[in-house]
Amino acid sequence: MRAAVVLFPGSNSDVEMIRTLREVMGIPTDVVWHRDTALPPDTELVALPGGFSFGDYLRCGAIARTSPIIGAIRRHADRGGYVLGVCNGFQILTEVGLLPGALLRNEHLRFECRDIFLRTDAEGPFTERRGAVLRLPIAHAEGRYHTDPATLRRLEAEGRIAFRYAHADGLVNASANPNGSLDSIAGIYGGPARNILGLMPHPERMSERLHGGVDGKALFDTLLKTVAGSSNPSTEERRAQVAS
Amino acid sequence: MSFAQAFPGDPSVDATLAAAHKLTRDEYARVVSVLGRVPTYAELGVVSVMWSEHCSYKSSRVHLGRLPTTGPRVIQGPGENAGVVDIGDGFAAVFKMESHNHPSFIEPFQGAATGVGGILRDVFTMGARPIANLDSLRFGRPEHPRTAALLRGVVAGVGGYGNCVGVPTVGGELFFDRAYDGNILVNAFTCGVVRTDRIFYGRASGVGNPIMYVGAKTGRDGIHGATMASDEFTAAGPSQRPTVQVGDPFTEKLLIEACLEIFAEDLLIGIQDMGAAGLTSSSVEMAARAGSGLELDLDAVPRRARGLQPYEMLLSESQERMLLVCKPGKEPRVREICEKWELDVAVIGRVTDTGRWVVLATPDYDPLAAAPVARAPIVVCDLPVGFLADDAPKYDRPQGDDPSLPARHAFDPAQIPEPASFSDELLRMVGSPNLGSRRWVYRQYDSIVRGGTLARPGGDAAIVRVPCTTEAGTIDKWLAFTSDCNGRLCELDPYQGGAMAVAEVCRNLVCVGAEPVGLSDCLNFGSPERPHVMRQLARAIDGIAAACRALAVPIVSGNVSLYNETDGRAILPTPTIAGVGQLADVRHATTAGFPDAGLVVVLLGTREAVAGPLGGSEYVAAHTGEVKGLPPTLDLEHEVLLQRLLLDCIRSEPRLVLSAHDVSDGGLAVALAECASNESVAVKDIGAELELPPSKVSLAEQLFGEAPTRVIVTVLPSDFEQLARLAEAVGLVAHRLGISGGARLVLRAGGSACIDVAVEALAAHRRACLDALVGEA
């Protein structure tokens, strides 16, 4: 397993993403600048960290979409390569079109940073068991997921709604929803093999004991298991797998 | 005798224009006599900002010298952009607290945001990576018509800036009192960490070295901000909006990353942020520290406004700009790094050895014009560096007692009728804006960005992990941060109030398991031209100094903000103290809440101070609307012993003290309520069954008096005797209050319960404390 963390001007959660990948998970991790045009060879996971790329001045992620590295990320994703977008990274993935929908201003209009609970609603490379409840921090002003009714139905039908905001016991309702997200959506899967995960909460900020919990580490643990379980298929194998 | 030319279109300079620039008649006469001529318009503007209270500290300098600023860990004390304290293994903490009061009152969002931006630059300019922010806020009474909007704007501004640049805001304060109705306080603190062999200073030395401008372009914003910050407000209203700067945290983030890259390659002689009084103050200070001279060419300054005059360029407070002095030959590499980060960069001058500050500009030259005129610069300023900096006026202003104090001291809190139910009284207290949970505020701050926050906001102090990396590897350091000041106690006794602010900051740091290593002070007062305000300032400094000496902790940086008054009404004297502590071992990290059921709850303190006098307390203010009564006093000797004992008991193996919480605003009952209702969704609330120590004073005083030198701790039942012995051995007392556990907080006095409330109710009231002001969190 090899990871690449993509930095845009204004990325600011790169430190904890790189630390979680390298030091907590032991995954060799490269740092890629947004003006680069290729990912390092053998990159299996591309992580887009949180922050305020280009100041989020036009619209979150709207300027990052035009960065030279995006083409390489798109090709990696289309091949079935793993992509994780957290917070601003999620916003960028929706702007790029690798994930459907958009992240709007929180309903209460404030930036909010606190721990919330998530219910796992889809299995995939980063999530093992539906129904599992995680405690992760959010830290965003624009995290209200939105999409059109047809897309929402498709996401639901295809089991691509990875996480919903919930209470500690897993109950999903409006009072557990911190930002007014459509259908309490906190994160979604995309890509040909659910190989793309975008979520607003920060798993990389709940990966060490000092963070007050390690629920976020579970996502990376599961990914490592997934990769090991797939016995490191070559790109060719994965292409065949995806095509079937 | 120097020579400088008027610029086309400059108004003619005379005593009247000087007075409009807030220069006194004597000050203006001194300018004319030293220069041997009438200053140019640009020079007048420059002198007026450099001699403003904000830049020159002219009323406070004679007193600031009494603060203890040295110590074995101090690498740099006051006088530089920030203070520097050794944290071991070749690393240092760089920190400072600064006010942005006046701009925040005029335009709360931008005022607060640029306050954060400015203090960040003061810290990273020294080579340090910023790792934590604090924000200490004071507003008028909650029911004042402007308070809600000011609160919303300031908190959104602090968050908007800090969140974007990616520096966690880990704590601070929020306090309401009618004395701040017309003058809110926004004190911003930043701490960074630097390798001790890579500390940079704001010095311009080496004749011929290029002076480079890096960062945002210059506009017309914030002109005369420093002068405005040295003036009072009038009820006629905030009409000074153009003097407030506009922040761009994205550019700041790029500036931080670019500067840190530049520092890592050793390309610079010196560097300084263009803060108050912009290009003028930064360049003058750099030359003054180095004893050199400077020549600046304004034609080269990057700009975003058309037709900027020298006066405007010199006084603009456009944000996110830095002034660098390069090592010879390193200019191309600096340029390259700035261009990578898409920042404007320009050489705008050279270091000289003349001791003079010389500014050139071409009349009518505007690089933004379609066809700029040919450059033919003339000298628009030629001033001696020392005259602007160290030789600025210094006043020992007259002092006098506050004539209202004797009557206020005479108030006897026993006149306040005893509440019908102390349970209800406690719920009201913990649900009041001054005492309840601060989560509506700190949830708007990213307190965990960078992934190093061990103790988040809401406790006695925050704790942040700082990975310190050298060629030899990485060592994790653990730093703690807090800030404090009780303006009411300062009003009733500035000396005691100043000393108590220092003691409380250090006590808070010790409560989380840290040893205090250094402090920064932000002295907010009214007009120094009024004798009783001057006395408040002088006495508060004496109190701070005494506590610093006793606790062996230095003041390494700070800021003075005067003229915080409107229509002759001054704020409560508010010498805010911010403190940095260091944990010797992460296992010492300690929280405030009861960590488990079945533990012995202990009040650790002195025998006399079991109950504090109610003077100046939140209880008195809530019932009378006034700041009055005899305030508590601080026994520094016992304070030192208490802090030493507590830290020893946290550090002992096995650890003796399992949780610790300082008793302060709201007194013992409020502190116990805080122990029983923590702020995290990850931790369960635990109640306690407790008995107050025997006392002869009123129940209100026992429950809500605010005497210092008290801490609530928990220990295993089997460890209580040992703690009691250790306390007694140093002349302190460990009062056994009872046992933690259950879902209720029960407090008995003389056998009968005076307080019996569900912890859930305490938590709910604490959470709702700002609802009436800003809506539900």
Coordinates of C-alpha atoms in Angstrom, one line a residue, chain B residues 164-628:
Chain B
C164 CA -8.8 29.1 7.4
V165 CA -5.1 29.5 8.2
G166 CA -5.2 26.1 10.0
V167 CA -4.1 27.1 13.5
P168 CA -6.2 25.6 16.2
T169 CA -8.0 28.0 18.5
V170 CA -7.8 26.1 21.8
G171 CA -9.2 28.4 24.4
G172 CA -9.8 31.9 25.7
E173 CA -12.4 33.7 27.7
L174 CA -15.7 35.3 27.4
F175 CA -17.0 37.8 29.9
F176 CA -19.8 40.3 30.0
D177 CA -20.1 43.5 32.0
R178 CA -21.8 46.8 31.5
A179 CA -18.4 48.5 31.7
Y180 CA -17.6 47.1 28.2
D181 CA -20.9 48.4 26.7
G182 CA -19.0 51.0 24.7
N183 CA -15.6 49.3 24.4
I184 CA -15.4 45.6 23.8
L185 CA -12.1 43.8 24.2
V186 CA -10.6 41.4 21.7
N187 CA -7.3 40.0 22.9
A188 CA -5.7 37.5 20.6
F189 CA -2.8 35.2 21.5
T190 CA -0.7 32.9 19.3
C191 CA 2.0 30.5 20.3
G192 CA 4.4 29.0 17.8
V193 CA 7.3 26.7 18.1
V194 CA 10.8 27.2 16.6
R195 CA 14.2 25.6 16.6
T196 CA 16.4 27.7 18.8
D197 CA 19.1 27.8 16.1
R198 CA 16.5 29.2 13.6
I199 CA 15.0 32.2 15.5
F200 CA 14.6 35.3 13.3
Y201 CA 14.6 38.9 14.6
G202 CA 13.2 42.1 13.2
R203 CA 16.5 43.7 12.5
A204 CA 17.7 45.5 9.4
S205 CA 21.5 45.3 9.3
G206 CA 24.3 45.0 6.7
V207 CA 24.7 48.1 4.5
G208 CA 23.4 47.6 1.0
N209 CA 21.3 44.5 1.9
P210 CA 18.0 44.5 0.0
I211 CA 14.7 45.1 1.7
M212 CA 12.0 43.0 0.3
Y213 CA 8.2 43.4 0.4
V214 CA 6.3 40.1 0.4
G215 CA 2.6 39.4 0.6
A216 CA -0.6 41.2 -0.2
K217 CA -0.7 44.4 -2.3
T218 CA -1.0 47.8 -0.6
G219 CA -4.4 49.5 -0.6
R220 CA -6.0 52.4 1.3
D221 CA -7.4 50.2 4.2
G222 CA -6.5 50.9 7.8
I223 CA -4.9 54.2 7.3
H224 CA -4.4 55.7 10.7
G225 CA -5.5 52.5 12.5
A226 CA -2.8 53.0 15.1
T227 CA -3.9 56.6 15.8
M228 CA -7.6 55.5 16.0
A229 CA -6.6 52.8 18.5
S230 CA -5.1 55.5 20.6
D231 CA -8.3 57.5 20.9
E232 CA -11.5 57.3 22.8
F233 CA -14.9 56.7 21.2
T234 CA -17.9 59.1 21.5
A235 CA -21.5 58.2 21.5
A236 CA -21.7 60.2 18.2
G237 CA -20.9 56.8 16.9
P238 CA -18.6 54.4 15.1
S239 CA -18.0 56.3 11.9
Q240 CA -14.4 55.2 11.6
R241 CA -15.0 52.1 9.5
P242 CA -12.4 53.1 6.9
T243 CA -9.7 52.8 9.5
V244 CA -10.4 49.1 10.0
Q245 CA -8.4 46.7 7.9
V246 CA -9.8 43.7 5.9
G247 CA -8.3 40.3 6.5
D248 CA -7.5 37.6 3.9
P249 CA -6.6 34.4 5.8
F250 CA -5.9 32.5 2.6
T251 CA -3.0 34.9 1.7
E252 CA -1.9 34.6 5.4
K253 CA -1.7 30.9 5.1
L254 CA 0.4 31.2 1.9
L255 CA 2.6 33.8 3.7
I256 CA 3.1 31.4 6.6
E257 CA 4.1 28.6 4.4
A258 CA 6.4 30.8 2.2
C259 CA 8.1 32.3 5.2
L260 CA 8.7 29.0 6.9
E261 CA 10.3 27.7 3.6
I262 CA 12.5 30.8 3.5
F263 CA 13.5 30.4 7.1
A264 CA 14.5 26.8 6.6
E265 CA 17.0 27.9 4.0
D266 CA 18.7 30.6 6.0
L267 CA 18.2 33.4 3.5
L268 CA 17.4 36.3 5.8
I269 CA 19.1 38.9 8.0
G270 CA 15.8 40.0 9.5
I271 CA 12.0 40.0 9.0
Q272 CA 9.1 41.9 10.4
D273 CA 5.3 41.9 9.9
M274 CA 3.7 45.1 8.7
G275 CA 1.2 45.5 11.4
A276 CA 0.0 48.7 13.1
A277 CA 1.3 51.7 11.1
G278 CA 2.3 49.3 8.3
L279 CA 5.4 49.9 6.3
T280 CA 6.4 52.8 8.4
S281 CA 6.4 51.1 11.8
S282 CA 7.9 47.8 10.5
S283 CA 10.8 49.5 8.7
V284 CA 11.5 52.0 11.5
E285 CA 11.5 49.3 14.1
M286 CA 13.9 47.1 12.1
A287 CA 16.3 49.9 11.6
A288 CA 16.0 51.0 15.3
R289 CA 16.8 47.5 16.6
A290 CA 19.9 47.2 14.3
G291 CA 21.0 50.8 14.8
S292 CA 21.1 51.2 11.1
G293 CA 19.3 53.4 8.5
L294 CA 17.0 52.6 5.6
E295 CA 16.2 53.9 2.2
L296 CA 12.8 53.0 0.8
D297 CA 11.6 53.4 -2.7
L298 CA 7.8 53.7 -2.7
D299 CA 7.6 53.4 -6.5
A300 CA 8.4 49.7 -6.1
V301 CA 5.6 48.9 -3.6
P302 CA 3.1 46.5 -5.0
R303 CA -0.3 48.1 -4.8
R304 CA -4.0 47.5 -5.6
A305 CA -5.4 51.0 -5.4
R306 CA -4.9 53.7 -8.1
G307 CA -3.1 57.0 -7.3
L308 CA -1.7 56.1 -3.9
Q309 CA 0.2 59.0 -2.3
P310 CA 3.3 58.5 -0.2
Y311 CA 1.3 59.5 2.9
E312 CA -1.2 56.7 2.2
M313 CA 1.4 54.0 1.3
L314 CA 3.4 54.7 4.4
L315 CA 0.3 54.6 6.7
S316 CA -1.7 51.9 5.1
E317 CA -2.5 48.9 7.3
S318 CA -3.3 46.6 4.5
Q319 CA -3.0 43.1 6.0
E320 CA -0.8 40.1 5.2
R321 CA 2.4 41.9 4.3
M322 CA 5.9 41.2 5.5
L323 CA 9.2 43.2 5.3
L324 CA 12.3 41.1 4.8
V325 CA 16.0 42.0 4.8
C326 CA 17.8 39.5 2.7
K327 CA 21.3 38.1 3.0
P328 CA 23.5 39.3 0.1
G329 CA 22.9 37.3 -3.1
K330 CA 19.9 35.4 -1.6
E331 CA 17.3 37.6 -3.2
P332 CA 16.6 35.4 -6.2
R333 CA 15.9 32.4 -4.0
V334 CA 13.5 34.4 -1.8
R335 CA 11.7 35.5 -5.0
E336 CA 11.4 32.0 -6.2
I337 CA 9.8 30.7 -3.0
C338 CA 7.4 33.6 -2.9
E339 CA 6.4 33.0 -6.5
K340 CA 5.8 29.3 -5.8
W341 CA 3.2 30.5 -3.2
E342 CA 1.8 33.0 -5.6
L343 CA 2.7 36.0 -3.4
D344 CA 3.7 39.5 -4.6
V345 CA 7.4 40.2 -3.9
A346 CA 9.5 43.3 -4.6
V347 CA 12.7 44.9 -3.5
I348 CA 11.7 48.2 -2.1
G349 CA 14.8 49.5 -0.5
R350 CA 18.3 49.1 1.0
V351 CA 19.9 49.1 4.4
T352 CA 22.1 52.1 5.0
D353 CA 24.4 53.2 7.9
T354 CA 23.1 56.8 8.1
G355 CA 20.8 56.3 11.0
R356 CA 18.2 58.0 8.9
W357 CA 14.9 56.8 7.6
V358 CA 14.7 58.1 4.0
V359 CA 11.7 57.6 1.7
L360 CA 11.7 58.3 -2.0
A361 CA 8.8 58.5 -4.4
T362 CA 8.1 59.9 -7.9
P363 CA 5.3 62.5 -8.1
D364 CA 2.3 61.3 -10.1
Y365 CA 4.0 57.9 -10.7
D366 CA 1.4 55.1 -10.6
P367 CA 2.5 51.7 -11.9
L368 CA -1.2 50.8 -12.4
A369 CA -1.7 53.7 -14.8
A370 CA -2.1 52.9 -18.5
A371 CA 1.1 54.9 -19.2
P372 CA 3.0 55.6 -16.0
V373 CA 5.1 58.8 -16.0
A374 CA 8.9 58.3 -16.1
R375 CA 10.3 57.7 -12.6
A376 CA 12.1 60.6 -11.1
P377 CA 12.0 60.1 -7.3
I378 CA 12.2 62.9 -4.8
V379 CA 12.8 62.6 -1.1
V380 CA 9.5 62.7 0.7
C381 CA 10.7 61.8 4.2
D382 CA 14.1 62.1 5.8
L383 CA 13.9 61.5 9.6
P384 CA 16.3 60.2 12.2
V385 CA 15.4 56.6 13.1
G386 CA 15.9 57.1 16.8
F387 CA 13.7 60.2 16.9
L388 CA 10.8 58.0 15.6
A389 CA 11.5 55.0 17.8
D390 CA 13.3 55.1 21.2
D391 CA 13.3 58.8 21.5
A392 CA 9.5 59.0 21.1
P393 CA 7.8 61.0 23.9
K394 CA 7.6 59.2 27.2
Y395 CA 5.2 60.5 29.9
D396 CA 5.0 59.8 33.6
R397 CA 1.4 60.8 33.8
P398 CA -0.2 61.9 37.1
Q399 CA -1.9 59.3 39.2
G400 CA -4.8 59.5 41.6
D401 CA -7.1 57.3 43.6
D402 CA -10.5 56.3 42.2
P403 CA -12.8 58.5 44.2
S404 CA -15.7 56.0 44.0
L405 CA -13.8 53.2 45.6
P406 CA -14.3 53.8 49.4
A407 CA -18.1 53.8 49.0
R408 CA -18.0 50.7 46.9
H409 CA -15.7 48.9 49.3
A410 CA -18.2 49.8 52.0
F411 CA -21.0 47.7 50.5
D412 CA -21.8 44.7 52.6
P413 CA -23.0 41.7 50.5
A414 CA -25.0 40.5 53.5
Q415 CA -27.5 43.1 52.4
I416 CA -28.4 40.8 49.5
P417 CA -31.4 38.8 50.7
E418 CA -30.6 35.1 50.9
P419 CA -32.0 33.2 48.0
A420 CA -35.2 31.1 48.7
S421 CA -33.4 28.1 47.2
F422 CA -29.7 27.7 46.8
S423 CA -30.3 24.8 44.3
D424 CA -32.2 27.3 42.1
E425 CA -29.6 29.9 42.7
L426 CA -26.9 27.5 41.5
L427 CA -28.8 26.6 38.4
R428 CA -29.3 30.3 37.7
M429 CA -25.6 31.0 38.3
V430 CA -24.3 28.2 36.0
G431 CA -26.8 29.2 33.4
S432 CA -25.8 32.8 33.4
P433 CA -23.8 34.2 30.4
N434 CA -20.7 34.8 32.5
L435 CA -20.5 31.3 34.0
G436 CA -22.1 28.8 31.7
S437 CA -20.6 26.7 29.0
R438 CA -18.6 28.5 26.3
R439 CA -19.4 25.9 23.7
W440 CA -21.4 28.2 21.4
V441 CA -18.2 30.1 21.0
Y442 CA -15.5 27.5 20.8
R443 CA -17.5 25.2 18.5
Q444 CA -17.1 28.0 15.9
Y445 CA -13.3 27.6 16.2
D446 CA -11.4 24.7 14.7
S447 CA -9.8 23.6 17.9
I448 CA -8.3 20.4 16.6
V449 CA -6.8 21.2 13.2
R450 CA -3.2 19.8 12.8
G451 CA -4.3 16.8 14.9
G452 CA -2.3 17.7 18.0
T453 CA -5.0 18.9 20.5
L454 CA -5.1 16.6 23.5
A455 CA -7.2 18.8 25.8
R456 CA -9.8 20.8 23.8
P457 CA -11.5 24.1 25.0
G458 CA -13.7 23.9 28.0
G459 CA -11.2 22.8 30.6
D460 CA -8.8 24.8 32.9
A461 CA -6.3 24.9 30.0
A462 CA -5.8 23.3 26.6
I463 CA -3.0 20.9 25.8
V464 CA -1.4 20.6 22.4
R465 CA 1.2 18.1 21.2
V466 CA 4.2 19.7 19.4
P467 CA 6.3 17.2 17.4
C468 CA 9.8 18.7 17.4
T469 CA 11.8 17.3 14.5
T470 CA 15.5 17.6 13.9
E471 CA 18.0 15.6 11.9
A472 CA 18.2 13.3 15.0
G473 CA 14.5 12.5 15.0
T474 CA 11.3 13.7 16.5
I475 CA 10.5 14.4 20.1
D476 CA 6.9 15.2 21.2
K477 CA 6.5 18.2 23.5
W478 CA 3.3 19.0 25.3
L479 CA 2.3 22.6 25.8
A480 CA -0.6 24.0 27.7
F481 CA -2.4 27.3 27.1
T482 CA -4.8 29.5 29.0
S483 CA -5.7 33.1 29.6
D484 CA -7.4 35.0 32.4
C485 CA -8.3 38.2 34.0
N486 CA -11.1 39.3 36.3
G487 CA -11.7 42.9 35.6
R488 CA -14.1 43.3 38.5
L489 CA -11.5 42.4 41.0
C490 CA -9.0 44.7 39.2
E491 CA -11.5 47.5 39.4
L492 CA -11.9 47.1 43.2
D493 CA -8.2 46.6 43.7
P494 CA -5.9 46.8 40.7
Y495 CA -2.9 45.4 42.5
Q496 CA -4.7 42.4 43.8
G497 CA -6.5 41.9 40.5
G498 CA -3.3 41.9 38.5
A499 CA -1.7 39.5 40.9
M500 CA -4.7 37.2 40.9
A501 CA -4.8 37.1 37.1
V502 CA -1.2 35.8 37.1
A503 CA -1.9 33.4 39.9
E504 CA -5.1 32.0 38.2
V505 CA -3.4 31.5 34.8
C506 CA -0.6 29.6 36.5
R507 CA -3.1 27.6 38.7
N508 CA -5.0 26.7 35.6
L509 CA -1.9 25.4 33.9
V510 CA -0.9 23.4 36.9
C511 CA -4.5 21.9 37.1
V512 CA -3.9 20.3 33.7
G513 CA -0.5 19.0 34.8
A514 CA 1.7 21.6 33.2
E515 CA 4.5 23.8 34.7
P516 CA 4.0 27.5 33.8
V517 CA 7.0 28.6 31.6
G518 CA 6.1 32.1 30.5
L519 CA 3.4 34.7 30.3
S520 CA 2.2 37.4 27.9
D521 CA 0.3 40.4 29.2
C522 CA -2.3 42.5 27.3
L523 CA -3.0 45.5 29.4
N524 CA -6.4 47.0 28.6
F525 CA -7.3 50.2 30.3
G526 CA -9.2 53.5 29.9
S527 CA -7.6 56.9 29.2
P528 CA -4.1 57.4 30.7
E529 CA -4.9 61.1 30.8
R530 CA -7.1 60.5 33.8
P531 CA -5.2 60.0 37.0
H532 CA -7.2 57.2 38.4
V533 CA -6.8 55.1 35.2
M534 CA -3.1 55.7 35.4
R535 CA -3.1 54.5 39.0
Q536 CA -5.0 51.4 38.0
L537 CA -2.4 50.7 35.3
A538 CA 0.6 51.3 37.6
R539 CA -0.9 49.2 40.4
A540 CA -2.0 46.4 38.2
I541 CA 1.6 46.2 36.8
D542 CA 2.9 46.1 40.4
G543 CA 0.5 43.2 41.2
I544 CA 1.4 41.3 38.1
A545 CA 5.1 41.8 38.9
A546 CA 4.7 40.6 42.4
A547 CA 2.9 37.4 41.4
C548 CA 5.4 36.7 38.6
R549 CA 8.3 37.0 41.0
A550 CA 6.6 34.8 43.6
L551 CA 5.6 32.1 41.1
A552 CA 9.0 32.5 39.2
V553 CA 7.4 32.9 35.8
P554 CA 8.4 35.8 33.5
I555 CA 6.4 38.1 31.3
V556 CA 8.1 37.7 27.9
S557 CA 5.8 39.7 25.6
G558 CA 2.8 41.9 25.7
N559 CA 0.8 44.8 24.5
V560 CA -0.8 47.9 26.0
S561 CA -4.2 49.1 24.9
L562 CA -5.3 52.4 26.4
Y563 CA -8.2 54.8 25.7
N564 CA -10.7 52.1 26.1
E565 CA -13.5 54.4 27.0
T566 CA -16.5 56.1 25.6
D567 CA -17.9 59.4 26.7
G568 CA -15.6 59.4 29.7
R569 CA -16.6 56.0 31.0
A570 CA -13.7 53.6 31.1
I571 CA -13.8 49.8 30.9
L572 CA -13.0 47.7 33.9
P573 CA -9.2 47.6 34.1
T574 CA -8.4 44.4 32.3
P575 CA -4.8 43.2 32.3
T576 CA -5.3 40.0 30.5
I577 CA -2.7 37.4 31.2
A578 CA -2.0 34.5 28.8
G579 CA 0.1 31.6 30.0
V580 CA 2.1 28.8 28.4
G581 CA 2.9 25.7 30.4
Q582 CA 4.8 22.6 29.6
L583 CA 4.0 19.0 30.6
A584 CA 7.0 17.0 31.6
D585 CA 5.2 13.9 30.5
V586 CA 1.9 13.4 28.6
R587 CA 0.8 11.0 31.4
H588 CA 0.5 14.1 33.6
A589 CA -2.4 15.5 31.6
T590 CA -5.3 16.1 34.0
T591 CA -8.9 17.0 33.4
A592 CA -11.4 18.9 35.6
G593 CA -14.4 16.7 35.7
F594 CA -15.0 14.0 38.2
P595 CA -13.3 11.1 36.4
D596 CA -15.2 8.2 38.2
A597 CA -17.6 7.4 40.9
G598 CA -16.3 6.5 44.4
L599 CA -13.5 9.0 44.5
V600 CA -12.9 11.4 47.4
V601 CA -13.6 15.0 46.4
V602 CA -11.2 17.4 48.1
L603 CA -11.0 21.1 48.3
L604 CA -7.3 21.9 48.4
G605 CA -6.4 25.3 49.8
T606 CA -5.7 27.4 52.8
R607 CA -7.5 27.2 56.1
E608 CA -8.7 30.8 56.0
A609 CA -9.9 30.8 52.4
V610 CA -12.4 28.0 52.7
A611 CA -14.9 30.7 51.8
G612 CA -14.1 33.9 50.0
P613 CA -15.5 37.3 50.5
L614 CA -18.3 38.1 48.0
G615 CA -17.0 41.6 47.1
G616 CA -16.6 41.9 43.3
S617 CA -18.1 38.5 42.7
E618 CA -20.5 37.4 40.0
Y619 CA -23.0 36.8 42.8
V620 CA -22.9 40.4 43.8
A621 CA -23.0 41.7 40.2
A622 CA -25.9 39.4 39.4
H623 CA -28.0 40.7 42.4
T624 CA -27.0 44.4 42.4
G625 CA -25.8 45.0 38.8
E626 CA -22.7 46.6 40.3
V627 CA -19.1 45.9 41.0
K628 CA -18.7 46.5 44.7

